[in-house]
Structure formats: C-alpha cells, structure tokens
Amino acid sequence: MTGMHLGRDRVTLIAGGVALAVYATLFASSYDQRILTLSGVYVIMVLGYQFIFGHSGALSLAQGAFFGVGAYVTGIVGSQFGTGFLITFPLSIALATLLAAIVAAPVLRLASHYFALATLALNQLLLVIAVNWESVTGGANGIPGVPPVILFDWQVGRGLPLLVFVWALAAAAMLIAHWQLRPSRVSSFTVMRETPLAAPAFGIEPGLLRFRAFLFSAAFGGAAGALFVHTNRVVSPETLGFGIMVTCLTMTVVGGRFRIAGAVIGALLLTHLPEWFRGLDEYYLVAVGFLLLAMVVFAPNGLAPLFLRAGEPSRLSKTIAGDIEPPAKSTAGLVIEGLSKRYGGVRALDGASLQVEPGEIVGLIGPNGAGKTTLANLVTGIERGDAGHVERASANLSVLSATAIARSGIARTFQTSQLPDELTVRQVVSTAAVNLGSTAPADKVVNGALALCKLSDDADTHCGTLPHGVRRRVEIARAIAGDPGVLVLDEPAAGLADEEQRQVADICRALAHAGTAILLIDHNLEFLRTSVTRLACMDAGRIIMEGPFDTVLADPAVRAAYFGMADQ
Ligand code: ATP
C-alpha cells in the first residue's frame, strides 16, 4: 500500500515540477516570473519553519527575524562593501543561525505561549534596531542598490535566470530537508511532540532535537531573506516586519506543516492568490480570508496530504523473525539505595531501598500514593531525587539524564499510555530501537520485540486505533527495543482482561529467563502471583517488606498498609 502511494506520490511530484517548469518558461510573463521567483524564496523560508513549527511543534514567531537578518546582512554587506553573493549568502545563513544559537538557550526552555512571545519580541527588537540604526541600515527607507547575484563572472539576470537560480536553491533546500527528516527522526519528533514526558525514556533528547530544529529554521530563514533582497534589489524594514512572519505561518498552515511538498504548495498558492483575486477589488481580502478559513477547517493538516498520501516509510525490514526468544545477555541488576523525594509538603519517597537481580521479577505493591510511580520516575531519571542513589554495574545512575539512563539499558513503561496515536506500532518500536542505540541490528531487535509481544499482525496499525490491551503490549515492545538489562513496568496489567494479563505475564517471564531484571509495579495480585519471583510492599515512601509472594502478603504490616486490615 505504502509502496503504491510512494510511486503515485513520485508521479504527482514529477508532474507538478514539469508543469511548473513549462509554465515558467513558456507561458509566464516577466511579472509572473517575478512572482514565481518570490514563491521559490518563500519555499526555502517555509521549509525551515516546518522544522520548528511543524516537527518540533513549537510556535516560533522568529522566522521573520531570521529572514530579516539574512536580508540585512546581504543588503548591507553587498551594497556597502560590494561583496559578492558567494560570500554574502553563506554569511547571511551563518549570522541568522548564530542568532538562533545565541537566543536558543534562554528561549527554547520556555513553555509554548511564552516561547511564542519571546520569539516575537526578538523580531520586534530587530525591527526597532533596523529602523533606528540609520547609519548602517538606512532606517525606515532601507538600502537601495543591493547588487544582483553574481557567480564568479556570471551575473544572474532578472526574469528567467533568477527564477531558475532561486528554484535550484529551493530544490537544494528540499534535499537538505529530506536528508535531515529521515523517517526515524520524523518519528522521534512525533514522539517528542505527542508524548514529551516519555520521550527521554526512549533515548530521545528533546532539547537537542528542538535546538537543531531551531537552527535549521534560522539557516533556511536567513537564506530566504538573502535571496529576497537579491530579487527586490532593496532591503527595508519590510523584511523584518510582522507581515513576513504572518505570510510564513499562513503558507505553512495552508500547505502543511510536515511535508516538504507542503512548503511548495503553500508558497505557490499564497503568492498567487492575490494575483488571481485581483479582479475582486475591495472584496479581495474578504475572499482570501474565506478561502483560508475553509482550508483550515476542511484541511487542518494543510493541502499537501490531499495530493500526497504516503505515510512515513519505515527503513526497517518488515519481516517478523520467527525466533521470539529474546537474546541472552550478561546483565547487571538494579540497586536502589535510600531514595527520598519531597513534593512541597508531601514526602513521596522516604529512604526507599530495593534490589532487583538479573533474571528476577520483583513485584511492587502498595496503597495508592505509596510512592511506587515516584520510585519508577527516580530510577529512570524522569525526576531527580533529594537523597539516595540508583546504581547498576557499580555506576551511579542518579547523576545521569533520563535519556542517558535509558541508553544505559534501563527501560520502562508508564502508568498512563504514552503512545503517539499517529505512528504505527513498528514506527514506535523502531524509533526507540534507533534512539536507544541497541548493539544488535535495529531491524532484528524490532522484529524480535514485536514477535515476543505478539504484535506481528498489528505492526503496521496506527497506535491511535489500537485497543487498550494491545497498546499495553506495544509499550512493552518499545521498552525492550533497546535490549535493556533492567525493565521497570508501571501497572502494565491495569485494565486488561485475563487473557491479556496472561500474555503480559508470559512476556515478563520470557524476558527474565533471558536475564532481564524486572521491577513490576501493579495492584493486581493474581497477575503478580503468576509473574513475580519476589514481592516487595511499599508504604509512605518506604519498602516495608520484601520476600516470597505469600510471605509478604501474610505480613501484618503489609496487610495493614495494603489491605487496611488491623493487625490482629
Ligand atoms: P498509585 O498506586 O495511585 O499510582 P503511587 O504509589 O504510584 O500511587 P505516587 O504516584 O508515586 O504513588 O505518589 C506518591 C505521593 O507523591 C502522592 O502523595 C502523590 O500525590 C505525590 N506526588 C507524586 N508526584 C507528584 C508531583 N509531581 N507533584 C506533587 N506531588 C506528587
């Protein structure tokens, strides 16, 4: 199915490209060619914006600022010093990227709406500088006489030559975006966007991904700004105005936030709409407004998916291996020593200590609020403890980030489902395998995890459509995709039917048999009885008893804490 779509998509793209080339060379007037050239410039800007706004999911309002920096660097350096394109173009890209790198540290940490405001402020600050620093920027009038593009001795003339040149650079930008947005990275972005809490536990570094996306948005924005002033031959505060940002945002929303073709469709459409509707005179803006509204309502993911249907192709082999036995491994167990954690006045953990040996399944029970999930969060680095430490193979894990802990071989599932609805089961598992850097070949690990969790038939189903029981197994398959030595499962059997519970128990036993140390948090005693090799009970942030299943359950302190029975 996907292959057929890919084939059809390729035909659509080639047909679109040929139609555009024929129109540009044979039918377009010089005015039309100028509009098409501007479309190519905007394609580059939107491609960059897709990184941060689309894939990262962060509403940046700085794309106009990066565009303006590229425009002013080329305008000022080109006109004041007569410097040629081969220097001003890379310089425009470099300075826009440098600006992004400088503001990234304070700005990228901000929550969504503060991030939008901070990036808008950057845009406004640069605009004020451009208008007021007249001696350098030309003030409100800007700088006329920006030189044309000259490559070695060849001047790229207005009209068709400049059009072809700009679109050649747009094509190069598309190739760079295509190279950067390989399927595993697109899936990582999706996991980060949809389930930010869980992302580090599967080897994804959200900060690094967002930083890289911000730099790419700036580089592409700077390149577009430089080409814009070569097209207009003048640089003015208009290039830093909010209008550019709104144009970019509209093109991205209309074309689509995620697909490279969306940048082309959005840029072409939004530059040509004013021309097509010109005859409407004063009603033009109303008509454009209605059209945009209709597109946002009826095509919320933009127009690109209407023309191109292919999903993200998986680069991993589709064969499900017959061998469902997880590979035997030499593992080290988990040592939890005196972990404490307070949330304001609540003492969630109060010196909890526990060990889980390789091949062991330690069940962890305790009343609601006992601190079980907090323990899982501290062990996997999702939260930092106040005291105590977690060790594996004599290495102190408490100082590591959640991503580093995950990559060191400690995997987990979450109490509430953390699956991105729009990815398929295979994509979810393979994203974890790739990011966790499993030592075995990724496709072998993915196929093994899918087979072990009995997901072979659901491999290409989108997670959003899966029933709860299957989702639980997908989460386990993803957790073992990095071939972990330690697995922390937070209530994996909650809400499962008996048969589904048996499947999860089977998976746990198979993993333990292969040497994995498993900490199994659950409330379901029947499920635990069939799964665990040892039981521990937690109350008020401490492990109050551990040992064989029946011994722990018979303990008066456990019965008092867990079942609310008075010690008789
Ligand atoms: P359950 O069985 O209901 O999942 P639990 O044993 O997993 O409970 P935790 O979720 O670890 O318990 O919570 C332990 C205590 O810490 C509770 O009192 C809880 O309200 C508190 N707590 C946990 N996380 C936070 C947080 N982020 N902020 C404030 N308090 C928290």
PDB file of C-alpha atoms in Angstrom, residues 112-217:
ATOM      1  CA  SER A 112       4.618  27.199  24.433  1.00  0.00           C
ATOM      2  CA  HIS A 113       2.979  30.625  24.688  1.00  0.00           C
ATOM      3  CA  TYR A 114       5.988  32.213  26.419  1.00  0.00           C
ATOM      4  CA  PHE A 115       8.158  30.794  23.651  1.00  0.00           C
ATOM      5  CA  ALA A 116       5.889  32.422  21.054  1.00  0.00           C
ATOM      6  CA  LEU A 117       6.057  35.779  22.873  1.00  0.00           C
ATOM      7  CA  ALA A 118       9.838  35.625  23.319  1.00  0.00           C
ATOM      8  CA  THR A 119      10.400  34.876  19.633  1.00  0.00           C
ATOM      9  CA  LEU A 120       8.006  37.667  18.692  1.00  0.00           C
ATOM     10  CA  ALA A 121       9.974  40.014  20.949  1.00  0.00           C
ATOM     11  CA  LEU A 122      13.180  39.050  19.100  1.00  0.00           C
ATOM     12  CA  ASN A 123      11.517  40.010  15.827  1.00  0.00           C
ATOM     13  CA  GLN A 124      10.338  43.360  17.245  1.00  0.00           C
ATOM     14  CA  LEU A 125      13.745  44.125  18.752  1.00  0.00           C
ATOM     15  CA  LEU A 126      15.483  43.622  15.421  1.00  0.00           C
ATOM     16  CA  LEU A 127      12.861  45.759  13.704  1.00  0.00           C
ATOM     17  CA  VAL A 128      13.496  48.627  16.145  1.00  0.00           C
ATOM     18  CA  ILE A 129      17.246  48.310  15.511  1.00  0.00           C
ATOM     19  CA  ALA A 130      16.734  48.272  11.736  1.00  0.00           C
ATOM     20  CA  VAL A 131      14.562  51.387  11.804  1.00  0.00           C
ATOM     21  CA  ASN A 132      16.711  53.379  14.237  1.00  0.00           C
ATOM     22  CA  TRP A 133      20.289  52.468  13.312  1.00  0.00           C
ATOM     23  CA  GLU A 134      20.072  54.625  10.226  1.00  0.00           C
ATOM     24  CA  SER A 135      23.791  54.952   9.509  1.00  0.00           C
ATOM     25  CA  VAL A 136      24.065  51.203   8.902  1.00  0.00           C
ATOM     26  CA  THR A 137      20.591  50.034   7.948  1.00  0.00           C
ATOM     27  CA  GLY A 138      19.302  53.090   6.101  1.00  0.00           C
ATOM     28  CA  GLY A 139      16.498  53.485   8.685  1.00  0.00           C
ATOM     29  CA  ALA A 140      12.894  53.385   7.543  1.00  0.00           C
ATOM     30  CA  ASN A 141      13.889  53.790   3.894  1.00  0.00           C
ATOM     31  CA  GLY A 142      16.300  50.878   3.939  1.00  0.00           C
ATOM     32  CA  ILE A 143      19.169  50.463   1.490  1.00  0.00           C
ATOM     33  CA  PRO A 144      18.581  50.531  -2.265  1.00  0.00           C
ATOM     34  CA  GLY A 145      21.035  49.260  -4.841  1.00  0.00           C
ATOM     35  CA  VAL A 146      21.600  45.756  -3.483  1.00  0.00           C
ATOM     36  CA  PRO A 147      23.753  44.092  -6.157  1.00  0.00           C
ATOM     37  CA  PRO A 148      22.384  41.234  -8.241  1.00  0.00           C
ATOM     38  CA  VAL A 149      23.573  37.678  -7.789  1.00  0.00           C
ATOM     39  CA  ILE A 150      26.972  37.328  -9.445  1.00  0.00           C
ATOM     40  CA  LEU A 151      28.541  33.890  -9.574  1.00  0.00           C
ATOM     41  CA  PHE A 152      32.190  34.195 -10.454  1.00  0.00           C
ATOM     42  CA  ASP A 153      31.850  36.251 -13.662  1.00  0.00           C
ATOM     43  CA  TRP A 154      28.259  35.373 -14.459  1.00  0.00           C
ATOM     44  CA  GLN A 155      25.528  37.796 -13.434  1.00  0.00           C
ATOM     45  CA  VAL A 156      22.228  36.043 -12.850  1.00  0.00           C
ATOM     46  CA  GLY A 157      19.881  38.358 -14.709  1.00  0.00           C
ATOM     47  CA  ARG A 158      16.335  39.208 -13.708  1.00  0.00           C
ATOM     48  CA  GLY A 159      13.489  37.143 -15.092  1.00  0.00           C
ATOM     49  CA  LEU A 160      14.019  33.529 -16.049  1.00  0.00           C
ATOM     50  CA  PRO A 161      17.695  33.210 -14.984  1.00  0.00           C
ATOM     51  CA  LEU A 162      16.976  34.430 -11.443  1.00  0.00           C
ATOM     52  CA  LEU A 163      13.832  32.281 -11.308  1.00  0.00           C
ATOM     53  CA  VAL A 164      15.787  29.158 -12.246  1.00  0.00           C
ATOM     54  CA  PHE A 165      18.575  30.066  -9.826  1.00  0.00           C
ATOM     55  CA  VAL A 166      16.210  30.592  -6.878  1.00  0.00           C
ATOM     56  CA  TRP A 167      14.284  27.394  -7.592  1.00  0.00           C
ATOM     57  CA  ALA A 168      17.560  25.468  -7.912  1.00  0.00           C
ATOM     58  CA  LEU A 169      18.426  26.657  -4.397  1.00  0.00           C
ATOM     59  CA  ALA A 170      14.878  25.785  -3.271  1.00  0.00           C
ATOM     60  CA  ALA A 171      15.422  22.280  -4.663  1.00  0.00           C
ATOM     61  CA  ALA A 172      18.727  22.072  -2.765  1.00  0.00           C
ATOM     62  CA  ALA A 173      16.889  23.182   0.390  1.00  0.00           C
ATOM     63  CA  MET A 174      14.312  20.436  -0.206  1.00  0.00           C
ATOM     64  CA  LEU A 175      17.085  17.859  -0.498  1.00  0.00           C
ATOM     65  CA  ILE A 176      18.654  19.075   2.752  1.00  0.00           C
ATOM     66  CA  ALA A 177      15.257  18.914   4.491  1.00  0.00           C
ATOM     67  CA  HIS A 178      14.673  15.435   3.057  1.00  0.00           C
ATOM     68  CA  TRP A 179      18.080  14.291   4.294  1.00  0.00           C
ATOM     69  CA  GLN A 180      17.517  15.766   7.748  1.00  0.00           C
ATOM     70  CA  LEU A 181      13.971  14.473   8.058  1.00  0.00           C
ATOM     71  CA  ARG A 182      14.705  10.796   7.638  1.00  0.00           C
ATOM     72  CA  PRO A 183      11.903   8.541   8.868  1.00  0.00           C
ATOM     73  CA  SER A 184      13.473   7.700  12.229  1.00  0.00           C
ATOM     74  CA  ARG A 185      13.991  11.388  13.011  1.00  0.00           C
ATOM     75  CA  VAL A 186      10.467  12.331  11.936  1.00  0.00           C
ATOM     76  CA  SER A 187       9.181   9.605  14.274  1.00  0.00           C
ATOM     77  CA  SER A 188      11.408  10.939  17.070  1.00  0.00           C
ATOM     78  CA  PHE A 189       9.922  14.403  16.535  1.00  0.00           C
ATOM     79  CA  THR A 190       6.433  12.863  16.665  1.00  0.00           C
ATOM     80  CA  VAL A 191       7.179  11.049  19.924  1.00  0.00           C
ATOM     81  CA  MET A 192       8.617  14.270  21.379  1.00  0.00           C
ATOM     82  CA  ARG A 193       5.596  16.327  20.310  1.00  0.00           C
ATOM     83  CA  GLU A 194       2.888  13.858  21.284  1.00  0.00           C
ATOM     84  CA  THR A 195       4.382  12.332  24.436  1.00  0.00           C
ATOM     85  CA  PRO A 196       7.011  14.744  25.786  1.00  0.00           C
ATOM     86  CA  LEU A 197       7.092  13.087  29.210  1.00  0.00           C
ATOM     87  CA  ALA A 198       8.005   9.706  27.784  1.00  0.00           C
ATOM     88  CA  ALA A 199      10.403  10.808  25.028  1.00  0.00           C
ATOM     89  CA  PRO A 200      13.647  10.724  27.080  1.00  0.00           C
ATOM     90  CA  ALA A 201      12.820   7.224  28.315  1.00  0.00           C
ATOM     91  CA  PHE A 202      13.161   6.011  24.728  1.00  0.00           C
ATOM     92  CA  GLY A 203      16.515   7.604  24.042  1.00  0.00           C
ATOM     93  CA  ILE A 204      15.190  10.844  22.560  1.00  0.00           C
ATOM     94  CA  GLU A 205      16.863  14.096  23.600  1.00  0.00           C
ATOM     95  CA  PRO A 206      14.074  16.673  23.287  1.00  0.00           C
ATOM     96  CA  GLY A 207      16.373  19.630  23.990  1.00  0.00           C
ATOM     97  CA  LEU A 208      18.826  18.617  21.271  1.00  0.00           C
ATOM     98  CA  LEU A 209      16.086  17.875  18.728  1.00  0.00           C
ATOM     99  CA  ARG A 210      14.399  21.238  19.344  1.00  0.00           C
ATOM    100  CA  PHE A 211      17.739  23.086  19.247  1.00  0.00           C
ATOM    101  CA  ARG A 212      18.676  21.518  15.933  1.00  0.00           C
ATOM    102  CA  ALA A 213      15.230  22.306  14.511  1.00  0.00           C
ATOM    103  CA  PHE A 214      15.559  25.947  15.622  1.00  0.00           C
ATOM    104  CA  LEU A 215      18.976  26.259  13.950  1.00  0.00           C
ATOM    105  CA  PHE A 216      17.644  24.771  10.715  1.00  0.00           C
ATOM    106  CA  SER A 217      14.681  27.140  10.751  1.00  0.00           C
TER     107      SER A 217
END
